[in-house]
Amino acid sequence: MDWLFVLMPIAGVKIFWPGLIILGIGVGVIGGFFGMGGAWMVTPGLNILGFPMAFAIGTDIAHMAGKSLISTMRHGKFGNVDYKLGMIMLIGTVVGFEIGAQMIMWLERIGQVGPVVRWMYLVLLALIAWMVFADVAKKRSKEREAVAAGKEVDKLSTGIEWHKTFHKIKIPPMVHFPAAQITCTAWLPIAVSFFTGWLAGILGIGGGLIRMPALIYLIGCPTHVAVGTDLFEVMISGLYGAASYTFKGRTELVAAIIMLIGAAMGAQVGSVATKYIKGYGIRIAFGLAVVGCFISVLLKLIPTYIPELYAICDLLATVLILGLVAAMSIYITVKMVQGAAKEVAMKKGKV
Amino acid sequence: MPVVKRLALTLTTLWLSAQTALAAGGGGEYIVIVADTRKLTGLMAWWANLYNESHLLFTLLTVVLIPVIGVIFGVLADYIMHFIGIDLSSRDLAEH
C-alpha cells in the first residue's frame, strides 16, 4: 500500500494522498457554494493526515487561491461576480487587515491575544448565526402575512433589510454596481470591507465567513452575487497570502496541487449547485455552517479553563468539523446532481 | 580584483556580519526549515533544491503555478460538465 503515500519534498513527511483529494473535494464544494476559503475546515483535516502545523496554513492558503480562481471563473460566467464592487472592497480589506494584524501584535505584547481572539470570534459567529436565522424567520413571517392578506408573495422580498438604511447615505461619489444591481456611496463598501478586513486581521482568518453575510446584510447584494464577489476577493487575498507564506518557506506546493485536483471538481460542483438552490437555501445552509464553526471554536476554548478536558474537546472539535464538511458537501452534491438531472431531462424533452 | 567582484565580496561580508550580529542579539529564534533532499529524485529533488537555494524563485514559481494549474483543472471540469449537458452560461434563479 506504499503507493497510496507520497513523500512531501519540503516537509519530509509521507502523506496519504487520496485523503488530500477527498479533503480538497469537500472544501471545494463548500467553498464554491458559500463563497469562502474555509481555512477553519482545512487545517484540522491536514493535521489528521499528518501534516506538520508549520506547513498547514501556507499549504491551505495556496490551494485556496487556486480553488477560488476556479469558483470565481464559474460564478463569473453565471453573472454572480461584481468585479467593480470586489475591486473597491479590496482597498478597505487590505488596509483593515493590516490594522487588525498590528492590533494582534499589540495584544501579543500585553499577553492577551489568545482569550481575546477566541471570545471575539465566538461573539462574531453567534451574531452572524443570529442574523441569518432572524432574516429567514422575518422573510417567512412576511410571506405568511402576504398569504393571509390574499396578496401575491414577492419572490424578491428579504427579511432583514439594513442595507436600505445604508443606501440612504448619499455622500459622493455615488457608484452603481451592475451585477449586484445596487447604487450607493462608494464609502459604504469601503467602510464595510475595512471593518470585515480588520476583523479578519484580528482573528487571523481569510474573512469569507464574515464578508459574505456583510455583502448581503450591509451592502445589499443578492445572495448569489455575494457568494461570487466574495470568492473574487478570496482569490486575490489567497494569492497574496500564498506568496507571503511561500516566501517564509511555509508552503508545500505538492500537497496544494494534489488538493487542487479534488478542489477543482468540488469547486465546480459547489458553484454549479448555486444554480439550482434558491438564495435563502444558501443562507440557511451557511447559517448551519456558522453554527458548526461556533461549536468547534467553543470546544477549543473550554480546555483553556478546564485543561483536563483538552483531549476530549480536541477530538470532538475534529470530528464535528470533518462531519460537517462531509454532511454539507454530500447535501450540496446531491442537490447539484438532482438539479442537473432535471435540467438535462428538460432539454431532452424539448428536443 | 575587478571592482564588481570586490563590491560583491564587501556586500556579502557586511551582510553576513549583520546576520551574525542579529543572531547574537536575540534574533536567533527565527526558524529556517531546510528540505531533506537525500530521499528525493527527479522533479521532486529539483523542487526541494530550489526551496533550499532560493525562496524568492520558489515563491515566484509557486505563485505562477497555482493559478495556471487552477485554470487547467477548472477548464477540464468545465469540459466534463458541458459533456454531461449542464448549461454553464446562465442561471435562472435570481431571487435573493
Tab-separated table of C-alpha atoms in Angstrom:
chain	number	residue	atom	x	y	z
A	1	MET	CA	0.000	0.000	0.000
A	2	ASP	CA	3.049	2.223	-0.257
A	3	TRP	CA	1.762	3.750	-3.485
A	4	LEU	CA	-1.041	5.429	-1.533
A	5	PHE	CA	1.519	7.616	0.219
A	6	VAL	CA	3.572	10.410	-1.278
A	7	LEU	CA	6.690	11.924	0.246
A	8	MET	CA	6.353	15.681	0.623
A	9	PRO	CA	9.623	17.157	-0.691
A	10	ILE	CA	9.760	20.155	1.665
A	11	ALA	CA	8.046	18.923	4.852
A	12	GLY	CA	9.724	15.498	4.519
A	13	VAL	CA	6.662	13.522	5.667
A	14	LYS	CA	4.726	10.797	3.851
A	15	ILE	CA	1.105	11.774	3.313
A	16	PHE	CA	-1.916	9.639	2.331
A	17	TRP	CA	-2.649	11.407	-0.990
A	18	PRO	CA	-6.256	10.145	-1.524
A	19	GLY	CA	-7.029	11.852	1.807
A	20	LEU	CA	-5.761	15.147	0.386
A	21	ILE	CA	-8.001	14.736	-2.687
A	22	ILE	CA	-11.072	13.911	-0.543
A	23	LEU	CA	-10.381	16.928	1.692
A	24	GLY	CA	-9.962	19.063	-1.443
A	25	ILE	CA	-13.304	17.887	-2.838
A	26	GLY	CA	-15.105	18.599	0.456
A	27	VAL	CA	-13.816	22.109	0.975
A	28	GLY	CA	-14.051	22.810	-2.760
A	29	VAL	CA	-17.776	22.045	-2.756
A	30	ILE	CA	-18.422	24.121	0.385
A	31	GLY	CA	-16.161	26.998	-0.719
A	32	GLY	CA	-17.721	27.224	-4.189
A	33	PHE	CA	-21.212	27.136	-2.692
A	34	PHE	CA	-20.799	29.598	0.193
A	35	GLY	CA	-18.070	31.837	-1.217
A	36	MET	CA	-15.420	31.269	1.397
A	37	GLY	CA	-11.931	29.846	1.643
A	38	GLY	CA	-12.751	27.508	4.514
A	39	ALA	CA	-9.418	27.565	6.362
A	40	TRP	CA	-11.185	26.625	9.611
A	41	MET	CA	-12.177	23.323	7.983
A	42	VAL	CA	-8.920	22.530	6.140
A	43	THR	CA	-6.401	22.929	8.982
A	44	PRO	CA	-7.820	20.141	11.230
A	45	GLY	CA	-8.090	17.906	8.143
A	46	LEU	CA	-4.435	18.471	7.226
A	47	ASN	CA	-3.483	17.813	10.836
A	48	ILE	CA	-5.204	14.439	10.828
A	49	LEU	CA	-3.403	13.469	7.622
A	50	GLY	CA	-0.135	14.050	9.486
A	51	PHE	CA	0.786	17.428	8.088
A	52	PRO	CA	3.198	19.489	10.242
A	53	MET	CA	1.441	22.620	11.522
A	54	ALA	CA	4.271	24.824	10.174
A	55	PHE	CA	3.143	23.958	6.640
A	56	ALA	CA	-0.610	23.551	7.180
A	57	ILE	CA	-1.603	27.225	6.902
A	58	GLY	CA	0.616	28.067	3.905
A	59	THR	CA	-0.453	24.939	2.016
A	60	ASP	CA	-4.098	25.654	2.787
A	61	ILE	CA	-3.831	29.241	1.507
A	62	ALA	CA	-2.003	28.115	-1.658
A	63	HIS	CA	-4.723	25.596	-2.535
A	64	MET	CA	-7.384	28.149	-1.559
A	65	ALA	CA	-6.081	30.646	-4.135
A	66	GLY	CA	-6.343	28.064	-6.952
A	67	LYS	CA	-9.724	26.790	-5.800
A	68	SER	CA	-11.193	30.297	-5.534
A	69	LEU	CA	-9.939	31.083	-9.029
A	70	ILE	CA	-11.888	28.112	-10.419
A	71	SER	CA	-15.027	29.075	-8.457
A	72	THR	CA	-14.713	32.751	-9.476
A	73	MET	CA	-14.448	31.745	-13.151
A	74	ARG	CA	-17.646	29.683	-12.854
A	75	HIS	CA	-19.574	32.292	-10.832
A	76	GLY	CA	-18.339	34.973	-13.260
A	77	LYS	CA	-19.999	33.134	-16.157
A	78	PHE	CA	-23.269	32.997	-14.199
A	79	GLY	CA	-23.033	36.779	-13.693
A	80	ASN	CA	-22.526	36.332	-9.940
A	81	VAL	CA	-19.313	38.376	-9.621
A	82	ASP	CA	-19.454	42.156	-9.283
A	83	TYR	CA	-15.842	42.939	-10.220
A	84	LYS	CA	-16.262	46.692	-9.625
A	85	LEU	CA	-17.539	46.064	-6.090
A	86	GLY	CA	-14.799	43.499	-5.499
A	87	MET	CA	-12.039	45.899	-6.573
A	88	ILE	CA	-13.390	48.757	-4.411
A	89	MET	CA	-13.686	46.424	-1.420
A	90	LEU	CA	-10.091	45.280	-1.849
A	91	ILE	CA	-8.893	48.732	-0.674
A	92	GLY	CA	-10.743	48.510	2.631
A	93	THR	CA	-9.930	44.821	3.095
A	94	VAL	CA	-6.146	45.315	2.751
A	95	VAL	CA	-5.981	48.416	4.990
A	96	GLY	CA	-8.334	46.905	7.584
A	97	PHE	CA	-6.455	43.593	7.608
A	98	GLU	CA	-3.104	45.286	8.219
A	99	ILE	CA	-4.503	47.388	11.097
A	100	GLY	CA	-6.114	44.259	12.601
A	101	ALA	CA	-2.821	42.344	12.321
A	102	GLN	CA	-0.941	45.234	14.021
A	103	MET	CA	-3.513	45.226	16.845
A	104	ILE	CA	-2.885	41.496	17.320
A	105	MET	CA	0.853	42.202	17.674
A	106	TRP	CA	-0.007	44.756	20.372
A	107	LEU	CA	-2.289	42.271	22.166
A	108	GLU	CA	0.528	39.707	21.966
A	109	ARG	CA	2.872	42.142	23.692
A	110	ILE	CA	0.440	42.582	26.603
A	111	GLY	CA	-0.204	38.826	26.668
A	112	GLN	CA	-3.948	38.911	25.978
A	113	VAL	CA	-4.087	37.588	22.438
A	114	GLY	CA	-5.427	34.041	22.915
A	115	PRO	CA	-8.555	34.620	25.037
A	116	VAL	CA	-9.448	37.958	23.374
A	117	VAL	CA	-9.340	36.478	19.862
A	118	ARG	CA	-11.270	33.310	20.736
A	119	TRP	CA	-14.008	35.221	22.603
A	120	MET	CA	-14.293	37.820	19.837
A	121	TYR	CA	-14.589	35.047	17.283
A	122	LEU	CA	-17.350	33.366	19.309
A	123	VAL	CA	-19.349	36.592	19.701
A	124	LEU	CA	-18.994	37.301	15.989
A	125	LEU	CA	-20.081	33.808	14.939
A	126	ALA	CA	-23.067	33.957	17.295
A	127	LEU	CA	-24.016	37.331	15.795
A	128	ILE	CA	-23.749	36.032	12.209
A	129	ALA	CA	-25.805	32.909	13.023
A	130	TRP	CA	-28.452	35.035	14.749
A	131	MET	CA	-28.526	37.436	11.767
A	132	VAL	CA	-29.020	34.617	9.241
A	133	PHE	CA	-31.792	32.838	11.153
A	134	ALA	CA	-33.529	36.096	12.176
A	135	ASP	CA	-33.508	37.041	8.488
A	136	VAL	CA	-35.027	33.697	7.458
A	137	ALA	CA	-37.693	33.940	10.184
A	138	LYS	CA	-38.572	37.521	9.159
A	139	LYS	CA	-38.886	36.588	5.489
A	140	ARG	CA	-41.176	33.656	6.353
A	141	SER	CA	-43.316	35.913	8.541
A	142	LYS	CA	-43.608	38.405	5.643
A	143	GLU	CA	-44.686	35.577	3.344
A	144	ARG	CA	-47.298	34.357	5.847
A	145	GLU	CA	-48.670	37.911	6.197
A	146	ALA	CA	-48.888	38.255	2.407
A	147	VAL	CA	-50.754	34.952	2.109
A	148	ALA	CA	-53.117	35.909	4.962
A	149	ALA	CA	-53.842	39.252	3.262
A	150	GLY	CA	-54.521	37.450	-0.014
A	151	LYS	CA	-51.586	39.181	-1.717
A	152	GLU	CA	-49.035	37.587	-4.018
A	153	VAL	CA	-45.782	36.592	-2.279
A	154	ASP	CA	-42.903	38.736	-3.545
A	155	LYS	CA	-40.135	36.342	-4.547
A	156	LEU	CA	-37.537	39.099	-4.258
A	157	SER	CA	-38.507	40.115	-0.737
A	158	THR	CA	-35.934	39.763	2.018
A	159	GLY	CA	-36.132	39.541	5.802
A	160	ILE	CA	-33.520	41.816	7.328
A	161	GLU	CA	-33.133	44.958	5.189
A	162	TRP	CA	-30.442	47.004	6.970
A	163	HIS	CA	-28.851	47.790	3.619
A	164	LYS	CA	-31.830	50.012	2.700
A	165	THR	CA	-30.921	52.339	5.581
A	166	PHE	CA	-27.258	52.408	4.480
A	167	HIS	CA	-28.295	53.148	0.882
A	168	LYS	CA	-29.909	56.393	2.116
A	169	ILE	CA	-26.412	57.782	2.790
A	170	LYS	CA	-25.639	59.963	-0.222
A	171	ILE	CA	-22.017	61.023	0.326
A	172	PRO	CA	-20.316	61.366	-3.077
A	173	PRO	CA	-19.052	59.593	-5.070
A	174	MET	CA	-22.174	57.526	-5.717
A	175	VAL	CA	-21.416	54.296	-7.559
A	176	HIS	CA	-23.612	51.830	-9.421
A	177	PHE	CA	-22.707	48.155	-9.198
A	178	PRO	CA	-24.188	46.421	-12.239
A	179	ALA	CA	-24.042	42.758	-11.191
A	180	ALA	CA	-25.310	43.449	-7.666
A	181	GLN	CA	-27.866	45.937	-9.089
A	182	ILE	CA	-27.314	48.461	-6.317
A	183	THR	CA	-26.363	52.129	-6.257
A	184	CYS	CA	-24.761	53.508	-3.117
A	185	THR	CA	-21.976	55.742	-1.895
A	186	ALA	CA	-18.521	54.266	-2.588
A	187	TRP	CA	-17.767	54.797	1.114
A	188	LEU	CA	-20.250	52.060	2.093
A	189	PRO	CA	-18.328	49.099	0.549
A	190	ILE	CA	-15.023	50.699	1.606
A	191	ALA	CA	-16.211	51.035	5.223
A	192	VAL	CA	-17.751	47.548	5.298
A	193	SER	CA	-14.645	45.935	3.772
A	194	PHE	CA	-12.408	47.872	6.179
A	195	PHE	CA	-14.457	46.545	9.103
A	196	THR	CA	-14.522	42.939	7.817
A	197	GLY	CA	-10.814	43.133	6.882
A	198	TRP	CA	-9.986	44.471	10.367
A	199	LEU	CA	-11.914	41.615	11.972
A	200	ALA	CA	-10.215	39.062	9.694
A	201	GLY	CA	-6.809	40.532	10.590
A	202	ILE	CA	-7.541	40.324	14.304
A	203	LEU	CA	-8.968	36.811	14.116
A	204	GLY	CA	-6.273	35.563	11.748
A	205	ILE	CA	-8.754	34.193	9.213
A	206	GLY	CA	-9.329	34.736	5.482
A	207	GLY	CA	-12.535	36.653	6.070
A	208	GLY	CA	-15.008	34.911	3.734
A	209	LEU	CA	-17.095	33.820	6.697
A	210	ILE	CA	-17.600	37.486	7.694
A	211	ARG	CA	-17.559	39.168	4.268
A	212	MET	CA	-20.273	37.004	2.690
A	213	PRO	CA	-23.011	37.967	5.228
A	214	ALA	CA	-21.710	41.575	5.275
A	215	LEU	CA	-22.178	41.770	1.495
A	216	ILE	CA	-25.766	40.579	1.901
A	217	TYR	CA	-26.946	42.424	5.019
A	218	LEU	CA	-24.912	45.635	4.969
A	219	ILE	CA	-24.333	46.281	1.253
A	220	GLY	CA	-27.500	44.650	-0.071
A	221	CYS	CA	-26.092	42.142	-2.574
A	222	PRO	CA	-28.318	39.289	-3.734
A	223	THR	CA	-27.063	36.016	-2.169
A	224	HIS	CA	-25.576	34.628	-5.404
A	225	VAL	CA	-23.671	37.859	-6.134
A	226	ALA	CA	-22.405	37.955	-2.535
A	227	VAL	CA	-21.017	34.421	-2.963
A	228	GLY	CA	-19.339	35.205	-6.324
A	229	THR	CA	-17.911	38.589	-5.296
A	230	ASP	CA	-16.590	37.186	-2.037
A	231	LEU	CA	-14.809	34.409	-3.950
A	232	PHE	CA	-13.174	37.048	-6.177
A	233	GLU	CA	-11.792	38.693	-3.017
A	234	VAL	CA	-10.696	35.337	-1.550
A	235	MET	CA	-8.867	34.593	-4.822
A	236	ILE	CA	-6.811	37.811	-4.703
A	237	SER	CA	-6.112	37.717	-0.963
A	238	GLY	CA	-5.329	33.986	-1.291
A	239	LEU	CA	-2.684	34.638	-3.950
A	240	TYR	CA	-1.140	37.368	-1.807
A	241	GLY	CA	-1.228	35.063	1.241
A	242	ALA	CA	0.281	32.192	-0.751
A	243	ALA	CA	3.162	34.429	-1.892
A	244	SER	CA	3.739	35.666	1.655
A	245	TYR	CA	3.729	32.196	3.270
A	246	THR	CA	5.788	30.632	0.463
A	247	PHE	CA	8.441	33.318	0.808
A	248	LYS	CA	8.622	32.417	4.510
A	249	GLY	CA	9.170	28.804	3.395
A	250	ARG	CA	5.859	27.505	4.754
A	251	THR	CA	4.110	26.123	1.654
A	252	GLU	CA	4.112	22.531	0.415
A	253	LEU	CA	3.132	23.012	-3.226
A	254	VAL	CA	2.939	19.270	-3.989
A	255	ALA	CA	0.213	18.861	-1.339
A	256	ALA	CA	-1.553	22.025	-2.575
A	257	ILE	CA	-1.591	20.645	-6.146
A	258	ILE	CA	-2.963	17.249	-5.001
A	259	MET	CA	-5.672	19.065	-3.017
A	260	LEU	CA	-6.408	21.229	-6.069
A	261	ILE	CA	-7.250	18.099	-8.123
A	262	GLY	CA	-10.109	17.427	-5.701
A	263	ALA	CA	-10.916	21.085	-5.109
A	264	ALA	CA	-11.241	21.760	-8.873
A	265	MET	CA	-14.027	19.188	-9.109
A	266	GLY	CA	-15.532	20.243	-5.785
A	267	ALA	CA	-15.457	23.957	-6.606
A	268	GLN	CA	-17.312	23.321	-9.868
A	269	VAL	CA	-19.946	21.220	-8.101
A	270	GLY	CA	-20.393	23.846	-5.362
A	271	SER	CA	-20.577	26.750	-7.815
A	272	VAL	CA	-22.978	24.975	-10.202
A	273	ALA	CA	-25.151	23.919	-7.221
A	274	THR	CA	-25.958	27.634	-6.623
A	275	LYS	CA	-27.769	27.433	-9.980
A	276	TYR	CA	-30.310	25.018	-8.513
A	277	ILE	CA	-30.655	26.250	-4.930
A	278	LYS	CA	-32.563	29.425	-4.067
A	279	GLY	CA	-30.776	32.288	-2.326
A	280	TYR	CA	-32.466	31.581	1.004
A	281	GLY	CA	-31.491	27.906	0.772
A	282	ILE	CA	-27.859	29.055	0.575
A	283	ARG	CA	-28.367	31.404	3.545
A	284	ILE	CA	-29.841	28.649	5.754
A	285	ALA	CA	-27.019	26.203	4.906
A	286	PHE	CA	-24.489	28.990	5.564
A	287	GLY	CA	-26.100	29.653	8.960
A	288	LEU	CA	-25.700	25.968	9.859
A	289	ALA	CA	-22.009	26.070	8.820
A	290	VAL	CA	-21.526	29.105	11.095
A	291	VAL	CA	-23.170	27.229	13.999
A	292	GLY	CA	-20.757	24.304	13.380
A	293	CYS	CA	-17.799	26.690	13.374
A	294	PHE	CA	-19.105	28.291	16.618
A	295	ILE	CA	-19.259	24.910	18.405
A	296	SER	CA	-15.755	23.945	17.201
A	297	VAL	CA	-14.262	27.244	18.489
A	298	LEU	CA	-16.123	26.774	21.792
A	299	LEU	CA	-14.653	23.262	22.119
A	300	LYS	CA	-11.178	24.723	21.618
A	301	LEU	CA	-11.848	27.396	24.253
A	302	ILE	CA	-13.076	25.036	27.011
A	303	PRO	CA	-9.602	23.488	27.737
A	304	THR	CA	-8.251	26.999	28.475
A	305	TYR	CA	-10.362	26.920	31.631
A	306	ILE	CA	-10.552	23.120	32.198
A	307	PRO	CA	-7.194	21.705	30.913
A	308	GLU	CA	-8.095	18.062	31.722
A	309	LEU	CA	-10.783	18.206	29.011
A	310	TYR	CA	-8.227	19.027	26.285
A	311	ALA	CA	-8.080	15.552	24.671
A	312	ILE	CA	-11.841	15.006	24.521
A	313	CYS	CA	-12.576	18.567	23.324
A	314	ASP	CA	-9.894	18.354	20.622
A	315	LEU	CA	-11.306	15.042	19.387
A	316	LEU	CA	-14.890	16.340	19.439
A	317	ALA	CA	-13.905	19.520	17.528
A	318	THR	CA	-12.128	17.497	14.831
A	319	VAL	CA	-14.998	15.004	14.487
A	320	LEU	CA	-17.505	17.872	14.355
A	321	ILE	CA	-15.638	19.811	11.671
A	322	LEU	CA	-14.944	16.802	9.461
A	323	GLY	CA	-18.517	15.532	9.967
A	324	LEU	CA	-19.853	18.967	8.997
A	325	VAL	CA	-17.647	19.108	5.888
A	326	ALA	CA	-18.804	15.610	4.845
A	327	ALA	CA	-22.515	16.257	5.535
A	328	MET	CA	-22.596	19.640	3.793
A	329	SER	CA	-20.625	18.587	0.749
A	330	ILE	CA	-22.846	15.493	0.333
A	331	TYR	CA	-26.001	17.644	0.651
A	332	ILE	CA	-24.741	20.217	-1.886
A	333	THR	CA	-23.571	17.498	-4.315
A	334	VAL	CA	-26.938	15.695	-4.111
A	335	LYS	CA	-28.785	18.972	-4.794
A	336	MET	CA	-26.475	19.728	-7.714
A	337	VAL	CA	-26.931	16.233	-9.235
A	338	GLN	CA	-30.731	16.434	-8.802
A	339	GLY	CA	-30.833	19.889	-10.423
A	340	ALA	CA	-28.551	18.866	-13.283
A	341	ALA	CA	-30.552	15.680	-13.930
A	342	LYS	CA	-33.760	17.743	-14.071
A	343	GLU	CA	-32.147	20.256	-16.452
A	344	VAL	CA	-30.797	17.539	-18.757
A	345	ALA	CA	-34.181	15.750	-18.737
A	346	MET	CA	-35.964	19.019	-19.638
A	347	LYS	CA	-33.553	19.640	-22.504
A	348	LYS	CA	-34.143	16.142	-23.832
A	349	GLY	CA	-37.905	16.685	-23.532
A	350	LYS	CA	-37.688	19.844	-25.684
A	351	VAL	CA	-35.718	18.106	-28.460
B	1	MET	CA	40.354	42.025	-8.499
B	2	PRO	CA	37.656	43.703	-10.639
B	3	VAL	CA	35.528	46.399	-8.972
B	4	VAL	CA	32.267	44.429	-9.278
B	5	LYS	CA	33.786	41.359	-7.599
B	6	ARG	CA	35.266	43.475	-4.799
B	7	LEU	CA	31.906	45.218	-4.263
B	8	ALA	CA	30.074	41.878	-4.150
B	9	LEU	CA	32.600	40.497	-1.658
B	10	THR	CA	32.295	43.595	0.565
B	11	LEU	CA	28.485	43.480	0.495
B	12	THR	CA	28.448	39.743	1.297
B	13	THR	CA	30.841	40.265	4.228
B	14	LEU	CA	28.713	43.142	5.532
B	15	TRP	CA	25.509	41.151	5.159
B	16	LEU	CA	26.982	38.108	6.898
B	17	SER	CA	28.294	40.206	9.778
B	18	ALA	CA	24.894	41.838	10.131
B	19	GLN	CA	23.250	38.399	10.238
B	20	THR	CA	25.748	37.204	12.868
B	21	ALA	CA	25.203	40.332	14.931
B	22	LEU	CA	21.417	39.927	14.713
B	23	ALA	CA	21.657	36.273	15.707
B	24	ALA	CA	23.827	37.163	18.690
B	25	GLY	CA	21.377	39.871	19.706
B	26	GLY	CA	18.456	37.509	20.154
B	27	GLY	CA	17.242	37.249	16.569
B	28	GLY	CA	18.270	33.593	16.584
B	29	GLU	CA	14.737	32.314	17.242
B	30	TYR	CA	13.825	32.605	13.546
B	31	ILE	CA	13.460	29.023	12.360
B	32	VAL	CA	14.992	28.136	8.993
B	33	ILE	CA	13.471	24.990	7.520
B	34	VAL	CA	15.729	23.057	5.155
B	35	ALA	CA	14.282	20.392	2.869
B	36	ASP	CA	15.935	16.979	3.140
B	37	THR	CA	16.751	16.048	-0.467
B	38	ARG	CA	18.528	12.731	0.259
B	39	LYS	CA	15.461	10.525	-0.376
B	40	LEU	CA	14.235	12.523	-3.384
B	41	THR	CA	14.862	12.013	-7.071
B	42	GLY	CA	13.976	13.790	-10.340
B	43	LEU	CA	11.441	16.602	-10.251
B	44	MET	CA	10.870	16.309	-6.505
B	45	ALA	CA	14.617	16.637	-5.808
B	46	TRP	CA	14.844	19.646	-8.128
B	47	TRP	CA	11.878	21.277	-6.382
B	48	ALA	CA	13.334	20.695	-2.897
B	49	ASN	CA	16.729	22.008	-4.036
B	50	LEU	CA	15.077	25.131	-5.406
B	51	TYR	CA	13.441	25.633	-1.989
B	52	ASN	CA	16.798	25.319	-0.248
B	53	GLU	CA	18.623	27.606	-2.670
B	54	SER	CA	16.195	30.483	-3.288
B	55	HIS	CA	12.913	31.179	-1.511
B	56	LEU	CA	12.317	34.041	-3.952
B	57	LEU	CA	12.435	31.828	-7.064
B	58	PHE	CA	10.462	29.176	-5.215
B	59	THR	CA	7.793	31.773	-4.354
B	60	LEU	CA	7.626	33.199	-7.885
B	61	LEU	CA	7.189	29.740	-9.378
B	62	THR	CA	4.549	28.787	-6.781
B	63	VAL	CA	2.549	31.964	-7.401
B	64	VAL	CA	2.638	31.351	-11.166
B	65	LEU	CA	1.918	27.613	-10.928
B	66	ILE	CA	-1.144	27.829	-8.647
B	67	PRO	CA	-3.344	29.924	-10.993
B	68	VAL	CA	-2.110	28.029	-14.066
B	69	ILE	CA	-2.930	24.643	-12.517
B	70	GLY	CA	-6.222	26.060	-11.210
B	71	VAL	CA	-7.217	27.206	-14.701
B	72	ILE	CA	-6.214	23.844	-16.262
B	73	PHE	CA	-8.270	21.863	-13.728
B	74	GLY	CA	-11.136	24.354	-13.973
B	75	VAL	CA	-11.296	24.124	-17.779
B	76	LEU	CA	-11.123	20.326	-17.559
B	77	ALA	CA	-14.014	20.221	-15.084
B	78	ASP	CA	-15.914	22.672	-17.367
B	79	TYR	CA	-15.456	20.299	-20.283
B	80	ILE	CA	-16.808	17.366	-18.262
B	81	MET	CA	-19.871	19.394	-17.129
B	82	HIS	CA	-20.557	20.503	-20.731
B	83	PHE	CA	-20.253	16.873	-21.783
B	84	ILE	CA	-22.900	15.887	-19.206
B	85	GLY	CA	-25.194	18.558	-20.694
B	86	ILE	CA	-25.326	21.241	-17.983
B	87	ASP	CA	-25.802	24.842	-19.158
B	88	LEU	CA	-22.816	26.657	-17.653
B	89	SER	CA	-23.527	30.095	-19.076
B	90	SER	CA	-26.699	31.168	-17.282
B	91	ARG	CA	-28.591	30.868	-14.032
B	92	ASP	CA	-32.401	31.049	-13.866
B	93	LEU	CA	-32.827	31.551	-10.124
B	94	ALA	CA	-32.346	35.242	-9.458
B	95	GLU	CA	-34.115	35.807	-6.155
B	96	HIS	CA	-32.343	36.983	-3.024
